Tab-separated table of C-alpha atoms in Angstrom:
chain	number	residue	atom	x	y	z
E	1	MET	CA	97.035	72.940	120.437
E	2	LEU	CA	96.493	75.557	117.638
E	3	TYR	CA	93.317	75.643	115.789
E	4	PHE	CA	93.049	77.729	112.467
E	5	VAL	CA	88.887	78.469	111.847
E	6	SER	CA	87.460	80.040	108.880
E	7	LEU	CA	84.098	79.185	107.595
E	8	TYR	CA	84.853	81.844	104.888
E	9	TYR	CA	87.823	80.264	103.283
E	10	LYS	CA	87.394	79.174	99.591
E	11	LYS	CA	90.014	77.025	98.451
E	12	SER	CA	90.036	78.045	94.726
E	13	VAL	CA	88.870	81.964	95.378
E	14	TYR	CA	92.100	84.353	95.215
E	15	THR	CA	91.803	86.922	97.949
E	16	GLY	CA	94.241	88.188	100.534
E	17	ALA	CA	92.277	86.522	103.697
E	18	ASN	CA	92.402	82.953	101.875
E	19	LYS	CA	95.834	83.366	100.926
E	20	ARG	CA	96.919	84.154	104.257
E	21	PHE	CA	95.232	81.007	105.694
E	22	ASP	CA	97.036	78.945	103.077
E	23	GLU	CA	100.569	80.417	104.103
E	24	LEU	CA	100.234	80.415	107.405
E	25	GLY	CA	98.358	77.120	107.436
E	26	LYS	CA	101.420	75.472	105.252
E	27	ALA	CA	103.953	76.776	108.205
E	28	TYR	CA	102.059	75.508	111.155
E	29	VAL	CA	101.842	72.001	109.617
E	30	ARG	CA	105.689	71.882	109.255
E	31	LEU	CA	106.235	73.279	112.692
E	32	LEU	CA	103.598	72.135	114.590
E	33	GLY	CA	102.618	68.903	113.129
E	34	ASP	CA	99.674	66.796	115.045
E	35	ASN	CA	99.286	70.054	117.325
E	36	PHE	CA	97.955	71.873	114.740
E	37	LYS	CA	93.998	71.683	113.054
E	38	ILE	CA	91.794	73.452	110.729
E	39	ILE	CA	88.311	73.925	110.911
E	40	VAL	CA	86.758	74.967	107.223
E	41	CYS	CA	83.335	74.354	105.543
E	42	GLU	CA	82.668	71.108	103.876
E	43	GLY	CA	84.327	70.876	100.585
E	44	GLU	CA	86.968	73.401	101.333
E	45	LYS	CA	89.648	71.458	102.257
E	46	PRO	CA	93.086	73.031	101.441
E	47	ARG	CA	95.213	71.205	98.992
E	48	TRP	CA	98.303	71.533	101.726
E	49	ALA	CA	96.611	70.564	104.675
E	50	PRO	CA	96.880	66.549	105.651
E	51	PRO	CA	93.281	64.773	106.006
E	52	ASP	CA	93.767	64.029	109.732
E	53	SER	CA	94.368	67.929	110.229
E	54	CYS	CA	90.982	68.593	108.970
E	55	ILE	CA	87.746	69.337	110.764
E	56	PHE	CA	84.635	70.256	108.834
E	57	VAL	CA	81.347	72.254	108.975
E	58	PRO	CA	78.352	72.034	107.283
E	59	SER	CA	78.978	75.004	104.238
E	60	TYR	CA	76.053	77.593	104.079
E	61	SER	CA	74.455	79.705	101.514
E	62	ASN	CA	72.168	81.799	103.321
E	63	ALA	CA	71.466	83.090	107.087
E	64	VAL	CA	69.519	80.318	108.318
E	65	GLN	CA	72.448	77.982	107.431
E	66	ARG	CA	74.768	80.147	108.713
E	67	ILE	CA	73.237	80.019	112.108
E	68	HIS	CA	73.426	75.991	111.766
E	69	SER	CA	76.885	75.916	111.082
E	70	HIS	CA	77.674	78.669	113.918
E	71	TYR	CA	75.762	76.028	116.342
E	72	GLN	CA	77.892	73.006	115.051
E	73	LEU	CA	81.358	75.091	114.876
E	74	THR	CA	80.312	75.522	118.832
E	75	LYS	CA	79.668	72.119	119.257
E	76	ILE	CA	83.005	71.065	117.704
E	77	LEU	CA	85.130	73.506	119.684
E	78	ARG	CA	83.325	72.488	123.226
E	79	SER	CA	84.528	68.946	122.259
E	80	LEU	CA	88.096	69.635	121.007
E	81	LYS	CA	91.243	69.193	123.485
E	82	ALA	CA	91.967	72.919	125.086
E	83	GLY	CA	94.121	75.194	123.039
E	84	CYS	CA	93.835	78.269	121.031
E	85	VAL	CA	92.102	79.227	118.499
E	86	ILE	CA	92.278	81.744	115.737
E	87	SER	CA	88.820	82.536	113.967
E	88	ASP	CA	87.703	85.154	111.436
E	89	PHE	CA	83.958	83.760	111.736
E	90	MET	CA	80.956	85.632	112.793
E	91	PRO	CA	78.816	85.304	114.975
E	92	ILE	CA	81.518	84.295	117.331
E	93	PRO	CA	81.140	80.973	118.806
E	94	PHE	CA	81.633	82.119	122.206
E	95	HIS	CA	80.041	79.091	124.180
E	96	GLY	CA	82.293	76.783	122.296
E	97	LEU	CA	85.406	78.903	123.287
E	98	LYS	CA	85.325	78.785	127.202
E	99	MET	CA	88.030	76.374	127.519
E	100	HIS	CA	90.219	77.736	124.741
E	101	ARG	CA	92.269	80.958	124.352
E	102	HIS	CA	90.529	82.805	121.930
E	103	PHE	CA	91.690	85.258	118.927
E	104	GLN	CA	89.517	87.036	117.060
E	105	LEU	CA	90.879	87.547	113.571
E	106	ILE	CA	89.665	90.846	111.636
E	107	TYR	CA	90.527	92.416	108.343
E	108	ASP	CA	89.395	95.887	108.729
E	109	LEU	CA	86.011	97.452	110.006
E	110	ARG	CA	84.545	98.230	106.465
E	111	ASN	CA	80.818	97.465	108.057
E	112	PHE	CA	81.287	101.025	109.514
E	113	THR	CA	81.827	102.727	106.168
E	114	GLN	CA	79.918	103.161	103.022
E	115	PHE	CA	81.332	99.713	101.844
E	116	ARG	CA	79.860	97.457	104.463
E	117	ARG	CA	79.587	93.494	103.822
E	118	GLY	CA	76.573	91.790	103.055
E	119	GLY	CA	75.505	88.789	105.187
E	120	LEU	CA	73.266	88.573	108.134
E	121	SER	CA	71.182	91.344	108.538
E	122	ILE	CA	72.182	91.684	112.245
E	123	LEU	CA	75.692	91.962	111.338
E	124	THR	CA	75.592	95.347	111.548
E	125	SER	CA	78.269	98.013	113.030
E	126	GLN	CA	76.921	97.649	116.340
E	127	PHE	CA	76.611	93.927	116.371
E	128	GLN	CA	80.174	93.989	115.523
E	129	ARG	CA	81.097	96.086	117.905
E	130	ARG	CA	79.674	94.192	120.879
E	131	GLN	CA	80.970	90.891	119.708
E	132	LEU	CA	84.767	92.402	119.018
E	133	SER	CA	84.558	93.905	122.898
E	134	ARG	CA	83.503	90.220	124.089
E	135	SER	CA	86.590	88.727	122.308
E	136	GLU	CA	89.452	87.669	124.513
E	137	ASN	CA	91.975	88.963	121.747
E	138	ILE	CA	91.944	90.368	118.250
E	139	ILE	CA	94.508	89.629	115.553
E	140	THR	CA	94.097	92.342	112.902
E	141	ILE	CA	96.481	92.980	109.957
E	142	SER	CA	97.921	96.417	110.359
E	143	GLU	CA	98.278	99.549	112.890
E	144	TYR	CA	95.926	101.308	110.585
E	145	SER	CA	93.390	98.835	111.687
E	146	ARG	CA	94.383	98.373	115.294
E	147	ASN	CA	94.132	102.122	115.724
E	148	ASP	CA	90.883	102.054	113.595
E	149	LEU	CA	89.598	99.360	116.253
E	150	VAL	CA	90.490	101.176	119.425
E	151	SER	CA	88.716	104.479	117.824
E	152	LYS	CA	85.491	103.055	116.661
E	153	CYS	CA	85.068	100.082	118.981
E	154	ALA	CA	86.938	101.495	122.217
E	155	ILE	CA	88.856	98.253	122.321
E	156	PRO	CA	92.024	98.575	124.797
E	157	LYS	CA	95.002	98.623	122.169
E	158	SER	CA	96.954	96.059	124.672
E	159	LYS	CA	93.995	93.563	123.085
E	160	ILE	CA	94.841	93.722	119.662
E	161	LEU	CA	97.836	92.129	117.975
E	162	VAL	CA	99.011	93.104	114.571
E	163	SER	CA	100.317	90.274	112.041
E	164	TYR	CA	100.962	91.406	108.849
E	165	CYS	CA	100.176	89.697	105.553
E	166	GLY	CA	103.005	88.737	103.173
E	167	ILE	CA	104.846	87.309	100.654
E	168	SER	CA	106.362	84.026	99.879
E	169	PRO	CA	110.503	83.438	99.027
E	170	GLU	CA	109.526	83.228	95.391
E	171	TYR	CA	108.041	87.022	95.362
E	172	ILE	CA	111.558	88.689	96.111
E	173	SER	CA	113.032	89.563	92.987
E	174	LYS	CA	116.219	90.399	91.876
E	175	PRO	CA	116.237	93.553	89.080
E	176	SER	CA	115.450	92.231	85.458
E	177	ASN	CA	115.352	93.157	82.241
E	178	THR	CA	111.854	91.682	81.419
E	179	THR	CA	109.982	93.506	78.537
E	180	LYS	CA	107.460	95.706	80.021
E	181	THR	CA	104.350	94.668	77.940
E	182	ILE	CA	101.662	96.225	80.330
E	183	ASP	CA	101.471	100.071	81.445
E	184	ILE	CA	99.399	99.441	84.094
E	185	LEU	CA	98.362	96.461	86.641
E	186	TYR	CA	95.972	96.480	88.962
E	187	VAL	CA	95.191	93.577	90.981
E	188	ALA	CA	91.772	93.675	93.132
E	189	SER	CA	88.241	92.055	92.911
E	190	PHE	CA	85.866	94.382	91.336
E	191	GLU	CA	83.549	96.093	93.859
E	192	PRO	CA	82.994	99.952	94.810
E	193	ARG	CA	85.646	100.470	96.901
E	194	LYS	CA	88.344	99.234	94.712
E	195	ASN	CA	87.657	102.658	92.506
E	196	HIS	CA	88.367	100.895	89.058
E	197	ILE	CA	85.855	103.263	87.732
E	198	GLY	CA	88.207	106.100	89.174
E	199	LEU	CA	91.178	104.733	87.766
E	200	LEU	CA	89.583	104.629	84.254
E	201	LYS	CA	88.374	107.887	84.556
E	202	ALA	CA	91.986	109.168	85.156
E	203	LEU	CA	93.330	107.177	82.752
E	204	ALA	CA	91.073	108.585	80.042
E	205	MET	CA	93.142	112.009	80.299
E	206	SER	CA	96.066	110.258	78.890
E	207	PRO	CA	96.927	111.532	75.359
E	208	ASN	CA	97.735	107.936	73.903
E	209	GLY	CA	96.612	104.814	74.447
E	210	LEU	CA	97.966	102.398	77.303
E	211	ARG	CA	97.882	98.586	77.870
E	212	VAL	CA	96.237	98.082	81.190
E	213	ARG	CA	95.481	94.597	82.626
E	214	PHE	CA	92.993	94.182	85.689
E	215	ILE	CA	92.966	90.986	87.439
E	216	GLY	CA	90.448	90.207	89.643
E	217	ARG	CA	87.045	88.559	90.599
E	218	ASP	CA	83.700	90.247	90.021
E	219	LEU	CA	81.859	91.288	93.329
E	220	GLY	CA	79.592	93.801	91.575
E	221	THR	CA	81.234	96.487	89.313
E	222	GLN	CA	83.038	94.251	86.703
E	223	ASN	CA	80.110	94.935	83.986
E	224	GLN	CA	80.568	98.607	84.317
E	225	VAL	CA	84.284	98.505	84.064
E	226	ARG	CA	84.029	96.526	81.359
E	227	GLU	CA	81.749	99.172	79.501
E	228	LEU	CA	84.331	102.133	80.462
E	229	ALA	CA	87.080	99.774	79.307
E	230	SER	CA	85.444	98.969	76.017
E	231	ASP	CA	84.905	102.671	75.276
E	232	LEU	CA	88.314	103.564	75.886
E	233	ASN	CA	89.836	100.815	73.505
E	234	ARG	CA	87.114	101.861	70.724
E	235	LYS	CA	87.718	105.792	70.914
E	236	LYS	CA	91.216	106.003	72.301
E	237	GLY	CA	93.422	102.966	71.661
E	238	PHE	CA	93.749	101.502	74.813
E	239	ALA	CA	94.403	98.111	75.377
E	240	ILE	CA	92.505	96.842	78.281
E	241	GLU	CA	92.118	93.557	79.327
E	242	ILE	CA	90.015	91.968	82.309
E	243	ILE	CA	91.328	88.520	83.675
E	244	GLU	CA	88.938	86.632	86.731
E	245	SER	CA	92.458	84.893	87.983
E	246	LEU	CA	95.908	83.698	87.556
E	247	SER	CA	98.305	81.305	89.231
E	248	GLU	CA	100.783	82.379	91.471
E	249	VAL	CA	103.496	82.443	88.660
E	250	GLU	CA	101.415	83.729	86.154
E	251	LEU	CA	100.620	86.708	88.296
E	252	ARG	CA	104.282	87.070	89.080
E	253	LYS	CA	104.938	87.548	85.551
E	254	SER	CA	102.470	90.332	85.188
E	255	TYR	CA	103.812	92.413	88.043
E	256	ASP	CA	107.347	91.715	85.993
E	257	SER	CA	105.887	92.820	82.788
E	258	SER	CA	104.390	96.087	84.155
E	259	LYS	CA	105.852	99.464	84.293
E	260	LEU	CA	103.379	100.475	87.016
E	261	TYR	CA	101.410	98.995	89.577
E	262	VAL	CA	98.156	101.179	90.493
E	263	PHE	CA	96.174	100.729	93.631
E	264	PRO	CA	93.119	103.589	93.733
E	265	SER	CA	91.395	101.775	96.267
E	266	ALA	CA	89.380	103.930	98.510
E	267	LEU	CA	89.646	101.888	101.916
E	268	GLU	CA	91.758	98.704	102.887
E	269	GLY	CA	92.572	96.664	106.199
E	270	PHE	CA	96.104	96.116	104.345
E	271	GLY	CA	96.683	95.976	100.933
E	272	MET	CA	98.614	92.503	99.746
E	273	PRO	CA	99.166	93.696	95.876
E	274	LEU	CA	101.302	96.383	97.341
E	275	ILE	CA	103.541	93.965	98.875
E	276	GLU	CA	103.631	91.549	96.222
E	277	ALA	CA	104.196	94.525	93.736
E	278	MET	CA	106.906	95.656	95.807
E	279	ALA	CA	108.869	92.568	95.713
E	280	ARG	CA	108.594	92.044	92.372
E	281	ASN	CA	110.572	95.754	91.886
E	282	CYS	CA	107.142	97.252	90.155
E	283	ARG	CA	106.989	101.496	90.521
E	284	ILE	CA	103.908	101.600	92.407
E	285	ALA	CA	101.543	104.730	92.625
E	286	CYS	CA	98.495	104.235	95.051
E	287	SER	CA	95.737	105.899	97.363
E	288	ASP	CA	97.017	108.038	99.948
E	289	LEU	CA	95.741	106.112	102.841
E	290	GLU	CA	97.291	105.921	106.092
E	291	VAL	CA	97.366	101.851	105.686
E	292	PHE	CA	99.406	102.345	102.467
E	293	ARG	CA	102.212	104.834	103.989
E	294	GLU	CA	102.349	102.132	106.653
E	295	LEU	CA	103.403	99.672	104.285
E	296	CYS	CA	105.074	101.221	101.281
E	297	ALA	CA	106.642	104.406	103.185
E	298	ASP	CA	108.847	106.095	100.285
E	299	ARG	CA	108.520	103.273	98.175
E	300	ALA	CA	105.355	104.479	96.351
E	301	LYS	CA	104.016	108.132	94.975
E	302	TYR	CA	100.545	108.560	96.686
E	303	PHE	CA	97.505	110.399	95.051
E	304	ASP	CA	93.820	111.125	96.463
E	305	PRO	CA	91.897	108.498	95.089
E	306	ASN	CA	88.562	111.131	94.635
E	307	SER	CA	90.659	113.324	92.035
E	308	PRO	CA	90.949	111.622	88.725
E	309	ALA	CA	93.171	114.312	87.501
E	310	GLY	CA	95.421	114.076	90.735
E	311	MET	CA	95.665	110.533	90.044
E	312	TRP	CA	96.650	110.947	86.363
E	313	CYS	CA	99.112	113.676	87.126
E	314	THR	CA	100.842	111.004	89.794
E	315	ILE	CA	100.511	108.180	86.921
E	316	GLU	CA	101.888	110.166	84.248
E	317	SER	CA	105.093	111.145	86.071
E	318	GLU	CA	105.743	107.142	87.442
E	319	LEU	CA	105.114	106.262	83.798
E	320	HIS	CA	108.000	108.194	82.630
E	321	ASP	CA	110.244	107.724	85.344
E	322	LYS	CA	112.965	105.220	84.574
E	323	THR	CA	114.740	105.382	88.080
E	324	PRO	CA	115.654	101.401	88.840
E	325	VAL	CA	113.705	99.882	91.906
E	326	ASN	CA	115.065	97.493	94.123
E	327	ASN	CA	112.955	96.585	97.325
E	328	SER	CA	114.321	93.261	97.969
E	329	ASP	CA	115.935	94.311	101.855
E	330	PHE	CA	112.865	96.212	102.337
E	331	VAL	CA	110.120	93.336	101.831
E	332	GLN	CA	112.019	90.989	104.160
E	333	THR	CA	109.563	92.217	107.160
E	334	PHE	CA	106.707	90.518	104.981
E	335	LEU	CA	107.925	86.933	104.638
E	336	TRP	CA	105.412	84.560	105.370
E	337	GLN	CA	107.654	82.343	107.341
E	338	ARG	CA	108.727	85.402	109.561
E	339	ILE	CA	105.045	86.306	110.162
E	340	ALA	CA	104.235	82.780	111.003
E	341	ASN	CA	106.943	82.580	113.392
E	342	ASP	CA	105.833	86.059	115.148
E	343	LEU	CA	102.773	84.767	115.735
E	344	LEU	CA	103.507	81.589	117.137
E	345	ARG	CA	106.107	83.246	119.132
E	346	HIS	CA	103.309	85.507	120.752
E	347	LEU	CA	100.768	82.595	121.138
E	348	THR	CA	103.269	80.644	122.940
E	349	THR	CA	104.846	82.951	125.300
E	350	ASN	CA	101.459	84.499	126.460
E	351	LYS	CA	99.425	81.469	127.357
E	352	LYS	CA	96.132	81.477	129.153
E	353	GLN	CA	96.657	81.631	133.147
């Protein structure tokens, strides 16, 4: 029996974490049938999930309610048939996991940096380190994140499984002659670590106006981005548009219509839009981060995210490069079905004794 747990999951919000939950969940419904259950907050039933596969925990909006949800999750886990539990929720419900094999899913160690998340006041890096060190097993989404867990939390590498994020087959594109109506595309939530401000400072060095599309929800910096974008639109003839979200079909069209995908983030545990952009044969310029080199290898050009001048130099060069791009073979590793199969194989061949 496999249980997927996420009290962070939001069915109507586009994030890498939500997409991973959806895509792996759909795969396991097909592969496991009644031997697969999901546990999410009330009101967050995924569209793809059969009603009898869902178990609900009270939703929460503050620290007190979160503790209550943690308590209810613990009760539910204690009542279920023994199986394998993959959960991303903290505090970890250890008392409910004693009869299960537990894999704690973690995307990055953002709480150890200046870009720490909000949430419970006790959810500091020290608290997170203690929680992770008590976990039976850990799943993370890149070799970079695994190495970070080893160095910052002193967790044995053997306890950490890497399971990439991915793409659906619909993303893998053959070279096309789609008209490029967008010069620069960036898909990311608006928050400090995503570095939209640094990108706009770099683009301001362009002698000509550029057509730029930002896609993402606001997590704190969108107003500042809008102000800077408005100035560039007015003073330098840019055409910068900001879109909260798009359907998967429209998102693929945005990749196809873009000359260059730019990812100037300062911190990532993975970088799913890079995989999507590669699959749609976009040219890519991105921050020189260890995880980005892990994912893209020589399929991207890299820049210092803290240097607008260096960023612009790379962007300008890539905008003028007309060499055809074809990443269809390269991105086969990142197909969701392959990722789901590999993860399930690990879970079933390494059962708890």
